[in-house]
Amino acid sequence: QVQLVESGGGLVQGGGSLRLSCAASGRTFSSYAMGWFRQAPGKEREFVAVISWSGGSTYYADSVKGRFTISRDNAKNTVYLQMNSLKPEDTAVYYCAKPRFIATMPKPDTSDFGSWGRGTQVTVSS
């Protein structure tokens, strides 16, 4: 069973930046796309970004497009989320997720993801 461990969250002022990391265990990391989701208090978990297994394709939620960048380093079994121009509405717990199926680009929906980290808190002050 893969383990996903997020890090890099914290408190930041509006307009600031944070870089999240997700370290994955196992030997098949480079064969799977990877995604980031977030969940704010009282709201459902929502899609943020996804990256293909090779890193050649990415897809973002409209709410973060142009501000967030997803990337990966398959040699380090790690996926990143660079977050710039942060807004108070970006405040949430951010989760790293691995899709259910190998080598496919998953739908931007929680149903296509089968493994989740515990999350890292991001708080943006106004």
CSV table of N, CA, C and O in Angstrom, one decimal:
chain,number,residue,atom,x,y,z
A,1,GLN,N,0.8,-1.2,0.0
A,1,GLN,CA,0.0,0.0,0.0
A,1,GLN,C,0.9,1.2,0.0
A,1,GLN,O,1.8,1.4,0.8
A,2,VAL,N,0.6,2.2,-0.9
A,2,VAL,CA,1.4,3.4,-1.0
A,2,VAL,C,1.2,4.3,0.2
A,2,VAL,O,0.0,4.3,0.7
A,3,GLN,N,2.2,5.0,0.6
A,3,GLN,CA,2.0,6.0,1.6
A,3,GLN,C,2.4,7.4,1.0
A,3,GLN,O,3.4,7.5,0.4
A,4,LEU,N,1.5,8.3,1.3
A,4,LEU,CA,1.7,9.7,0.8
A,4,LEU,C,1.8,10.6,2.0
A,4,LEU,O,0.9,10.6,2.9
A,5,VAL,N,2.9,11.4,2.1
A,5,VAL,CA,3.1,12.3,3.2
A,5,VAL,C,3.3,13.7,2.7
A,5,VAL,O,4.3,14.0,2.0
A,6,GLU,N,2.4,14.6,3.0
A,6,GLU,CA,2.4,16.0,2.6
A,6,GLU,C,3.2,16.8,3.6
A,6,GLU,O,3.2,16.5,4.8
A,7,SER,N,3.8,17.9,3.1
A,7,SER,CA,4.5,18.9,4.0
A,7,SER,C,4.6,20.2,3.3
A,7,SER,O,4.3,20.3,2.1
A,8,GLY,N,4.9,21.2,4.1
A,8,GLY,CA,5.1,22.6,3.5
A,8,GLY,C,4.0,23.5,3.8
A,8,GLY,O,4.1,24.7,3.4
A,9,GLY,N,2.9,23.1,4.4
A,9,GLY,CA,1.9,24.0,4.7
A,9,GLY,C,2.3,25.0,5.8
A,9,GLY,O,3.3,24.9,6.4
A,10,GLY,N,1.4,26.0,6.1
A,10,GLY,CA,1.7,27.0,7.1
A,10,GLY,C,0.7,28.2,7.0
A,10,GLY,O,-0.2,28.1,6.2
A,11,LEU,N,1.1,29.2,7.7
A,11,LEU,CA,0.4,30.5,7.7
A,11,LEU,C,1.1,31.5,6.8
A,11,LEU,O,2.3,31.7,7.0
A,12,VAL,N,0.4,32.1,5.9
A,12,VAL,CA,1.0,33.1,5.0
A,12,VAL,C,0.1,34.2,4.8
A,12,VAL,O,-1.2,34.0,4.9
A,13,GLN,N,0.6,35.4,4.6
A,13,GLN,CA,-0.2,36.6,4.3
A,13,GLN,C,-0.8,36.5,2.8
A,13,GLN,O,-0.1,35.9,2.0
A,14,GLY,N,-1.9,37.1,2.6
A,14,GLY,CA,-2.4,37.2,1.3
A,14,GLY,C,-1.4,37.8,0.3
A,14,GLY,O,-0.7,38.7,0.6
A,15,GLY,N,-1.3,37.2,-0.9
A,15,GLY,CA,-0.3,37.6,-1.9
A,15,GLY,C,1.0,36.8,-1.7
A,15,GLY,O,1.9,36.9,-2.6
A,16,GLY,N,1.2,36.1,-0.7
A,16,GLY,CA,2.4,35.3,-0.5
A,16,GLY,C,2.4,34.0,-1.2
A,16,GLY,O,1.5,33.7,-2.0
A,17,SER,N,3.5,33.2,-0.9
A,17,SER,CA,3.7,31.9,-1.6
A,17,SER,C,4.0,30.8,-0.6
A,17,SER,O,4.5,31.1,0.4
A,18,LEU,N,3.7,29.6,-1.0
A,18,LEU,CA,4.0,28.4,-0.3
A,18,LEU,C,4.3,27.3,-1.3
A,18,LEU,O,3.7,27.3,-2.4
A,19,ARG,N,5.2,26.4,-1.0
A,19,ARG,CA,5.4,25.2,-1.8
A,19,ARG,C,5.1,24.0,-1.0
A,19,ARG,O,5.8,23.7,0.0
A,20,LEU,N,4.2,23.2,-1.4
A,20,LEU,CA,3.8,22.0,-0.8
A,20,LEU,C,4.6,20.8,-1.5
A,20,LEU,O,4.9,20.9,-2.7
A,21,SER,N,4.9,19.8,-0.7
A,21,SER,CA,5.6,18.6,-1.2
A,21,SER,C,4.8,17.4,-0.7
A,21,SER,O,4.1,17.4,0.3
A,22,CYS,N,4.8,16.4,-1.5
A,22,CYS,CA,4.2,15.1,-1.2
A,22,CYS,C,5.2,14.0,-1.6
A,22,CYS,O,5.5,13.8,-2.7
A,23,ALA,N,5.7,13.3,-0.5
A,23,ALA,CA,6.6,12.2,-0.7
A,23,ALA,C,5.8,10.9,-0.7
A,23,ALA,O,5.0,10.6,0.2
A,24,ALA,N,6.1,10.1,-1.7
A,24,ALA,CA,5.4,8.8,-1.9
A,24,ALA,C,6.3,7.6,-1.7
A,24,ALA,O,7.5,7.7,-2.1
A,25,SER,N,5.8,6.6,-1.1
A,25,SER,CA,6.6,5.4,-0.9
A,25,SER,C,6.3,4.5,-2.1
A,25,SER,O,5.3,4.7,-2.9
A,26,GLY,N,7.1,3.4,-2.3
A,26,GLY,CA,6.8,2.4,-3.3
A,26,GLY,C,7.6,2.6,-4.6
A,26,GLY,O,8.1,3.7,-4.8
A,27,ARG,N,7.6,1.6,-5.4
A,27,ARG,CA,8.4,1.6,-6.7
A,27,ARG,C,7.6,2.0,-7.9
A,27,ARG,O,8.2,2.1,-9.0
A,28,THR,N,6.3,2.3,-7.8
A,28,THR,CA,5.5,2.5,-9.0
A,28,THR,C,5.1,4.0,-9.1
A,28,THR,O,4.3,4.3,-10.0
A,29,PHE,N,5.7,4.9,-8.3
A,29,PHE,CA,5.3,6.3,-8.3
A,29,PHE,C,5.4,6.8,-9.7
A,29,PHE,O,4.5,7.5,-10.2
A,30,SER,N,6.4,6.5,-10.5
A,30,SER,CA,6.7,7.1,-11.8
A,30,SER,C,5.7,6.6,-12.8
A,30,SER,O,5.6,7.2,-14.0
A,31,SER,N,4.9,5.6,-12.5
A,31,SER,CA,3.9,5.1,-13.4
A,31,SER,C,2.5,5.7,-13.3
A,31,SER,O,1.6,5.4,-14.1
A,32,TYR,N,2.3,6.5,-12.3
A,32,TYR,CA,1.0,7.1,-12.0
A,32,TYR,C,1.0,8.6,-12.1
A,32,TYR,O,2.0,9.3,-11.7
A,33,ALA,N,-0.1,9.1,-12.6
A,33,ALA,CA,-0.4,10.5,-12.5
A,33,ALA,C,-0.5,10.8,-11.0
A,33,ALA,O,-0.7,9.9,-10.2
A,34,MET,N,-0.5,12.1,-10.6
A,34,MET,CA,-0.6,12.5,-9.2
A,34,MET,C,-1.5,13.7,-9.1
A,34,MET,O,-1.4,14.6,-10.0
A,35,GLY,N,-2.2,13.9,-8.0
A,35,GLY,CA,-3.1,15.0,-7.9
A,35,GLY,C,-3.0,15.7,-6.6
A,35,GLY,O,-2.5,15.1,-5.6
A,36,TRP,N,-3.5,16.9,-6.5
A,36,TRP,CA,-3.7,17.7,-5.3
A,36,TRP,C,-5.2,18.1,-5.2
A,36,TRP,O,-5.8,18.5,-6.2
A,37,PHE,N,-5.7,17.9,-4.0
A,37,PHE,CA,-7.0,18.4,-3.7
A,37,PHE,C,-7.0,19.2,-2.4
A,37,PHE,O,-5.9,19.3,-1.7
A,38,ARG,N,-8.1,19.9,-2.1
A,38,ARG,CA,-8.1,20.7,-0.9
A,38,ARG,C,-9.5,20.6,-0.3
A,38,ARG,O,-10.5,20.4,-1.0
A,39,GLN,N,-9.6,20.9,1.0
A,39,GLN,CA,-10.9,20.9,1.7
A,39,GLN,C,-10.9,22.0,2.8
A,39,GLN,O,-10.1,21.9,3.7
A,40,ALA,N,-11.8,22.9,2.6
A,40,ALA,CA,-12.0,24.0,3.5
A,40,ALA,C,-13.0,23.6,4.5
A,40,ALA,O,-13.9,22.7,4.3
A,41,PRO,N,-13.0,24.2,5.7
A,41,PRO,CA,-14.0,23.8,6.8
A,41,PRO,C,-15.4,23.9,6.3
A,41,PRO,O,-15.8,24.9,5.7
A,42,GLY,N,-16.2,22.9,6.5
A,42,GLY,CA,-17.6,22.9,6.1
A,42,GLY,C,-17.9,22.7,4.6
A,42,GLY,O,-19.0,22.8,4.1
A,43,LYS,N,-16.8,22.4,3.8
A,43,LYS,CA,-17.0,22.3,2.4
A,43,LYS,C,-16.5,20.9,2.0
A,43,LYS,O,-15.8,20.2,2.7
A,44,GLU,N,-16.9,20.5,0.8
A,44,GLU,CA,-16.4,19.2,0.2
A,44,GLU,C,-15.0,19.3,-0.3
A,44,GLU,O,-14.6,20.4,-0.6
A,45,ARG,N,-14.4,18.2,-0.4
A,45,ARG,CA,-13.0,18.2,-0.9
A,45,ARG,C,-13.1,18.5,-2.4
A,45,ARG,O,-13.9,17.9,-3.1
A,46,GLU,N,-12.2,19.4,-2.9
A,46,GLU,CA,-12.3,19.8,-4.3
A,46,GLU,C,-10.9,19.6,-4.9
A,46,GLU,O,-9.9,19.7,-4.3
A,47,PHE,N,-11.0,19.4,-6.2
A,47,PHE,CA,-9.8,19.2,-7.1
A,47,PHE,C,-9.0,20.5,-7.2
A,47,PHE,O,-9.6,21.6,-7.3
A,48,VAL,N,-7.7,20.4,-7.2
A,48,VAL,CA,-6.8,21.6,-7.4
A,48,VAL,C,-6.0,21.4,-8.7
A,48,VAL,O,-6.0,22.3,-9.5
A,49,ALA,N,-5.3,20.3,-8.8
A,49,ALA,CA,-4.4,20.1,-9.9
A,49,ALA,C,-4.0,18.6,-10.1
A,49,ALA,O,-4.1,17.9,-9.1
A,50,VAL,N,-3.6,18.3,-11.3
A,50,VAL,CA,-3.2,16.9,-11.6
A,50,VAL,C,-2.0,17.0,-12.6
A,50,VAL,O,-2.0,17.9,-13.4
A,51,ILE,N,-1.1,16.0,-12.5
A,51,ILE,CA,0.0,15.9,-13.4
A,51,ILE,C,0.2,14.5,-13.8
A,51,ILE,O,0.0,13.6,-13.1
A,52,SER,N,0.5,14.3,-15.1
A,52,SER,CA,0.6,13.0,-15.7
A,52,SER,C,1.9,12.3,-15.1
A,52,SER,O,2.7,12.9,-14.5
A,53,TRP,N,2.0,11.0,-15.4
A,53,TRP,CA,3.1,10.2,-14.9
A,53,TRP,C,4.4,10.8,-15.3
A,53,TRP,O,5.4,10.7,-14.6
A,54,SER,N,4.5,11.3,-16.5
A,54,SER,CA,5.7,11.8,-17.1
A,54,SER,C,6.0,13.3,-16.7
A,54,SER,O,7.1,13.8,-16.9
A,55,GLY,N,5.0,14.0,-16.3
A,55,GLY,CA,5.1,15.4,-16.0
A,55,GLY,C,4.8,16.2,-17.2
A,55,GLY,O,4.7,17.5,-17.1
A,56,GLY,N,4.5,15.6,-18.3
A,56,GLY,CA,4.3,16.3,-19.6
A,56,GLY,C,2.9,17.0,-19.7
A,56,GLY,O,2.7,17.9,-20.5
A,57,SER,N,1.9,16.5,-18.9
A,57,SER,CA,0.6,17.1,-19.0
A,57,SER,C,0.1,17.5,-17.6
A,57,SER,O,0.4,16.8,-16.6
A,58,THR,N,-0.5,18.7,-17.5
A,58,THR,CA,-1.0,19.1,-16.2
A,58,THR,C,-2.4,19.7,-16.5
A,58,THR,O,-2.8,20.1,-17.6
A,59,TYR,N,-3.2,19.7,-15.4
A,59,TYR,CA,-4.6,20.3,-15.5
A,59,TYR,C,-4.9,20.9,-14.2
A,59,TYR,O,-4.5,20.4,-13.1
A,60,TYR,N,-5.5,22.1,-14.2
A,60,TYR,CA,-5.8,22.9,-13.0
A,60,TYR,C,-7.3,23.2,-12.9
A,60,TYR,O,-8.0,23.4,-13.9
A,61,ALA,N,-7.7,23.4,-11.6
A,61,ALA,CA,-9.0,24.0,-11.4
A,61,ALA,C,-9.0,25.5,-11.8
A,61,ALA,O,-7.9,26.1,-11.7
A,62,ASP,N,-10.1,26.0,-12.3
A,62,ASP,CA,-10.1,27.4,-12.7
A,62,ASP,C,-9.7,28.3,-11.6
A,62,ASP,O,-9.1,29.4,-11.9
A,63,SER,N,-10.0,28.0,-10.4
A,63,SER,CA,-9.8,28.9,-9.3
A,63,SER,C,-8.3,29.1,-9.0
A,63,SER,O,-8.0,30.0,-8.3
A,64,VAL,N,-7.5,28.2,-9.5
A,64,VAL,CA,-6.0,28.3,-9.2
A,64,VAL,C,-5.2,28.5,-10.4
A,64,VAL,O,-4.0,28.7,-10.3
A,65,LYS,N,-5.8,28.4,-11.6
A,65,LYS,CA,-5.1,28.5,-12.8
A,65,LYS,C,-4.3,29.8,-12.9
A,65,LYS,O,-4.9,30.9,-12.6
A,66,GLY,N,-3.0,29.8,-13.3
A,66,GLY,CA,-2.2,30.9,-13.4
A,66,GLY,C,-1.5,31.3,-12.1
A,66,GLY,O,-0.6,32.2,-12.1
A,67,ARG,N,-1.9,30.7,-11.0
A,67,ARG,CA,-1.3,31.0,-9.7
A,67,ARG,C,-0.6,29.8,-9.1
A,67,ARG,O,0.4,30.0,-8.4
A,68,PHE,N,-1.1,28.6,-9.3
A,68,PHE,CA,-0.5,27.4,-8.8
A,68,PHE,C,0.2,26.6,-9.9
A,68,PHE,O,-0.3,26.6,-11.1
A,69,THR,N,1.3,25.9,-9.6
A,69,THR,CA,2.0,25.0,-10.5
A,69,THR,C,2.3,23.7,-9.9
A,69,THR,O,2.9,23.6,-8.8
A,70,ILE,N,1.8,22.6,-10.5
A,70,ILE,CA,2.1,21.3,-10.1
A,70,ILE,C,3.3,20.8,-10.8
A,70,ILE,O,3.5,21.0,-12.0
A,71,SER,N,4.2,20.0,-10.1
A,71,SER,CA,5.4,19.5,-10.8
A,71,SER,C,5.7,18.2,-10.0
A,71,SER,O,5.2,17.9,-9.0
A,72,ARG,N,6.7,17.4,-10.6
A,72,ARG,CA,7.1,16.2,-10.0
A,72,ARG,C,8.5,15.9,-10.2
A,72,ARG,O,9.1,16.3,-11.3
A,73,ASP,N,9.1,15.1,-9.3
A,73,ASP,CA,10.5,14.6,-9.5
A,73,ASP,C,10.4,13.1,-9.3
A,73,ASP,O,10.3,12.6,-8.1
A,74,ASN,N,10.4,12.3,-10.4
A,74,ASN,CA,10.2,10.9,-10.2
A,74,ASN,C,11.4,10.2,-9.6
A,74,ASN,O,11.3,9.2,-9.0
A,75,ALA,N,12.6,10.8,-9.7
A,75,ALA,CA,13.7,10.3,-9.0
A,75,ALA,C,13.6,10.3,-7.5
A,75,ALA,O,14.3,9.6,-6.8
A,76,LYS,N,12.9,11.3,-7.1
A,76,LYS,CA,12.7,11.5,-5.6
A,76,LYS,C,11.3,11.0,-5.1
A,76,LYS,O,11.0,11.2,-3.9
A,77,ASN,N,10.5,10.5,-6.0
A,77,ASN,CA,9.2,10.0,-5.6
A,77,ASN,C,8.4,11.1,-5.0
A,77,ASN,O,7.7,10.9,-3.9
A,78,THR,N,8.5,12.3,-5.5
A,78,THR,CA,7.8,13.5,-4.9
A,78,THR,C,7.1,14.3,-5.9
A,78,THR,O,7.5,14.5,-7.0
A,79,VAL,N,5.9,14.8,-5.5
A,79,VAL,CA,5.2,15.8,-6.3
A,79,VAL,C,5.0,17.1,-5.5
A,79,VAL,O,5.0,17.0,-4.3
A,80,TYR,N,5.0,18.2,-6.2
A,80,TYR,CA,5.0,19.5,-5.6
A,80,TYR,C,3.8,20.3,-6.0
A,80,TYR,O,3.3,20.1,-7.1
A,81,LEU,N,3.5,21.3,-5.2
A,81,LEU,CA,2.5,22.3,-5.6
A,81,LEU,C,3.0,23.6,-5.2
A,81,LEU,O,3.1,24.0,-4.0
A,82,GLN,N,3.4,24.4,-6.2
A,82,GLN,CA,3.9,25.8,-5.9
A,82,GLN,C,2.7,26.7,-6.0
A,82,GLN,O,2.0,26.7,-7.0
A,83,MET,N,2.4,27.4,-4.9
A,83,MET,CA,1.3,28.3,-4.8
A,83,MET,C,1.7,29.7,-4.6
A,83,MET,O,2.4,30.1,-3.6
A,84,ASN,N,1.4,30.5,-5.6
A,84,ASN,CA,1.7,32.0,-5.6
A,84,ASN,C,0.5,32.8,-5.5
A,84,ASN,O,-0.6,32.3,-5.8
A,85,SER,N,0.6,34.1,-5.2
A,85,SER,CA,-0.5,35.0,-5.1
A,85,SER,C,-1.7,34.4,-4.3
A,85,SER,O,-2.8,34.5,-4.7
A,86,LEU,N,-1.3,33.9,-3.1
A,86,LEU,CA,-2.3,33.2,-2.3
A,86,LEU,C,-3.4,34.2,-1.8
A,86,LEU,O,-3.1,35.4,-1.6
A,87,LYS,N,-4.6,33.7,-1.7
A,87,LYS,CA,-5.8,34.4,-1.3
A,87,LYS,C,-6.4,33.8,-0.1
A,87,LYS,O,-6.2,32.6,0.1
A,88,PRO,N,-7.1,34.5,0.7
A,88,PRO,CA,-7.7,33.9,1.9
A,88,PRO,C,-8.6,32.7,1.6
A,88,PRO,O,-8.7,31.8,2.3
A,89,GLU,N,-9.3,32.8,0.4
A,89,GLU,CA,-10.1,31.6,0.0
A,89,GLU,C,-9.3,30.4,-0.4
A,89,GLU,O,-9.9,29.3,-0.6
A,90,ASP,N,-8.0,30.5,-0.4
A,90,ASP,CA,-7.2,29.3,-0.6
A,90,ASP,C,-7.0,28.5,0.7
A,90,ASP,O,-6.4,27.4,0.7
A,91,THR,N,-7.4,29.1,1.8
A,91,THR,CA,-7.3,28.4,3.1
A,91,THR,C,-8.0,27.1,3.1
A,91,THR,O,-9.2,27.0,2.8
A,92,ALA,N,-7.3,26.0,3.4
A,92,ALA,CA,-7.8,24.7,3.4
A,92,ALA,C,-6.8,23.7,3.9
A,92,ALA,O,-5.6,24.0,4.0
A,93,VAL,N,-7.2,22.5,4.1
A,93,VAL,CA,-6.2,21.3,4.2
A,93,VAL,C,-6.0,20.8,2.8
A,93,VAL,O,-6.9,20.5,2.0
A,94,TYR,N,-4.7,20.7,2.4
A,94,TYR,CA,-4.4,20.3,1.1
A,94,TYR,C,-3.9,18.8,1.1
A,94,TYR,O,-3.1,18.4,2.0
A,95,TYR,N,-4.4,18.0,0.2
A,95,TYR,CA,-4.2,16.6,0.2
A,95,TYR,C,-3.5,16.2,-1.1
A,95,TYR,O,-3.9,16.6,-2.2
A,96,CYS,N,-2.6,15.3,-1.0
A,96,CYS,CA,-1.9,14.7,-2.2
A,96,CYS,C,-2.7,13.3,-2.4
A,96,CYS,O,-3.1,12.7,-1.5
A,97,ALA,N,-2.9,13.0,-3.7
A,97,ALA,CA,-3.6,11.8,-4.0
A,97,ALA,C,-3.1,11.0,-5.2
A,97,ALA,O,-2.6,11.7,-6.2
A,98,LYS,N,-3.2,9.7,-5.2
A,98,LYS,CA,-2.7,8.9,-6.2
A,98,LYS,C,-4.0,8.2,-6.9
A,98,LYS,O,-4.9,7.7,-6.2
A,99,PRO,N,-4.0,8.2,-8.2
A,99,PRO,CA,-5.2,7.7,-8.9
A,99,PRO,C,-5.3,6.1,-8.7
A,99,PRO,O,-4.4,5.5,-8.4
A,100,ARG,N,-6.5,5.6,-9.0
A,100,ARG,CA,-6.7,4.2,-8.9
A,100,ARG,C,-6.1,3.4,-10.0
A,100,ARG,O,-5.7,2.3,-9.8
A,101,PHE,N,-5.9,4.0,-11.2
A,101,PHE,CA,-5.4,3.3,-12.4
A,101,PHE,C,-4.1,3.8,-12.9
A,101,PHE,O,-3.9,5.0,-12.9
A,102,ILE,N,-3.2,2.9,-13.2
A,102,ILE,CA,-1.9,3.2,-13.7
A,102,ILE,C,-1.9,3.9,-15.0
A,102,ILE,O,-2.7,3.6,-15.9
A,103,ALA,N,-0.9,4.8,-15.2
A,103,ALA,CA,-0.6,5.4,-16.5
A,103,ALA,C,-1.8,6.1,-17.2
A,103,ALA,O,-1.7,6.3,-18.4
A,104,THR,N,-2.8,6.5,-16.5
A,104,THR,CA,-3.9,7.2,-17.1
A,104,THR,C,-4.0,8.6,-16.5
A,104,THR,O,-3.6,8.8,-15.3
A,105,MET,N,-4.6,9.5,-17.2
A,105,MET,CA,-4.9,10.8,-16.6
A,105,MET,C,-6.2,10.8,-16.0
A,105,MET,O,-7.3,10.6,-16.7
A,106,PRO,N,-6.3,10.9,-14.7
A,106,PRO,CA,-7.6,10.7,-14.0
A,106,PRO,C,-8.5,12.0,-14.2
A,106,PRO,O,-8.1,13.0,-14.6
A,107,LYS,N,-9.8,11.7,-14.0
A,107,LYS,CA,-10.8,12.8,-14.0
A,107,LYS,C,-10.5,13.7,-12.8
A,107,LYS,O,-10.0,13.2,-11.8
A,108,PRO,N,-10.8,15.0,-12.9
A,108,PRO,CA,-10.5,15.9,-11.7
A,108,PRO,C,-11.6,15.7,-10.7
A,108,PRO,O,-12.3,16.7,-10.3
A,109,ASP,N,-11.7,14.5,-10.1
A,109,ASP,CA,-12.7,14.2,-9.2
A,109,ASP,C,-12.2,13.2,-8.2
A,109,ASP,O,-11.4,12.3,-8.5
A,110,THR,N,-12.6,13.3,-6.9
A,110,THR,CA,-12.1,12.4,-5.9
A,110,THR,C,-12.4,10.9,-6.2
A,110,THR,O,-11.6,10.0,-5.8
A,111,SER,N,-13.4,10.6,-7.0
A,111,SER,CA,-13.7,9.2,-7.3
A,111,SER,C,-12.7,8.5,-8.1
A,111,SER,O,-12.6,7.2,-8.1
A,112,ASP,N,-11.8,9.2,-8.8
A,112,ASP,CA,-10.8,8.5,-9.6
A,112,ASP,C,-9.5,8.3,-8.8
A,112,ASP,O,-8.5,7.8,-9.4
A,113,PHE,N,-9.5,8.7,-7.6
A,113,PHE,CA,-8.3,8.6,-6.7
A,113,PHE,C,-8.5,7.6,-5.6
A,113,PHE,O,-9.5,7.7,-4.9
A,114,GLY,N,-7.5,6.7,-5.4
A,114,GLY,CA,-7.7,5.7,-4.4
A,114,GLY,C,-6.8,5.8,-3.2
A,114,GLY,O,-7.0,5.1,-2.2
A,115,SER,N,-5.7,6.6,-3.2
A,115,SER,CA,-4.8,6.7,-2.1
A,115,SER,C,-4.6,8.2,-1.8
A,115,SER,O,-4.4,9.0,-2.7
A,116,TRP,N,-4.7,8.5,-0.5
A,116,TRP,CA,-4.6,9.8,0.0
A,116,TRP,C,-3.6,10.0,1.1
A,116,TRP,O,-3.4,9.1,2.0
A,117,GLY,N,-3.0,11.2,1.2
A,117,GLY,CA,-2.2,11.5,2.3
A,117,GLY,C,-3.1,12.1,3.5
A,117,GLY,O,-4.3,12.1,3.3
A,118,ARG,N,-2.5,12.5,4.6
A,118,ARG,CA,-3.2,13.0,5.7
A,118,ARG,C,-3.5,14.5,5.6
A,118,ARG,O,-4.3,15.0,6.3
A,119,GLY,N,-2.8,15.1,4.7
A,119,GLY,CA,-3.1,16.5,4.5
A,119,GLY,C,-2.1,17.5,5.2
A,119,GLY,O,-1.5,17.1,6.2
A,120,THR,N,-2.0,18.7,4.7
A,120,THR,CA,-1.2,19.7,5.3
A,120,THR,C,-2.1,21.0,5.3
A,120,THR,O,-2.7,21.3,4.3
A,121,GLN,N,-2.1,21.7,6.4
A,121,GLN,CA,-2.9,22.9,6.6
A,121,GLN,C,-2.3,24.1,5.9
A,121,GLN,O,-1.1,24.4,6.2
A,122,VAL,N,-3.0,24.8,5.1
A,122,VAL,CA,-2.6,26.1,4.5
A,122,VAL,C,-3.6,27.1,5.0
A,122,VAL,O,-4.8,27.0,4.8
A,123,THR,N,-3.1,28.2,5.6
A,123,THR,CA,-3.9,29.3,6.1
A,123,THR,C,-3.4,30.6,5.5
A,123,THR,O,-2.2,30.9,5.7
A,124,VAL,N,-4.3,31.3,4.8
A,124,VAL,CA,-3.9,32.6,4.2
A,124,VAL,C,-4.7,33.7,4.9
A,124,VAL,O,-5.9,33.7,4.9
A,125,SER,N,-3.9,34.6,5.5
A,125,SER,CA,-4.5,35.7,6.2
A,125,SER,C,-4.8,36.9,5.3
A,125,SER,O,-4.0,37.1,4.3
A,126,SER,N,-5.8,37.7,5.6
A,126,SER,CA,-6.1,38.8,4.7
A,126,SER,C,-5.4,40.1,5.2
A,126,SER,O,-4.8,40.1,6.3
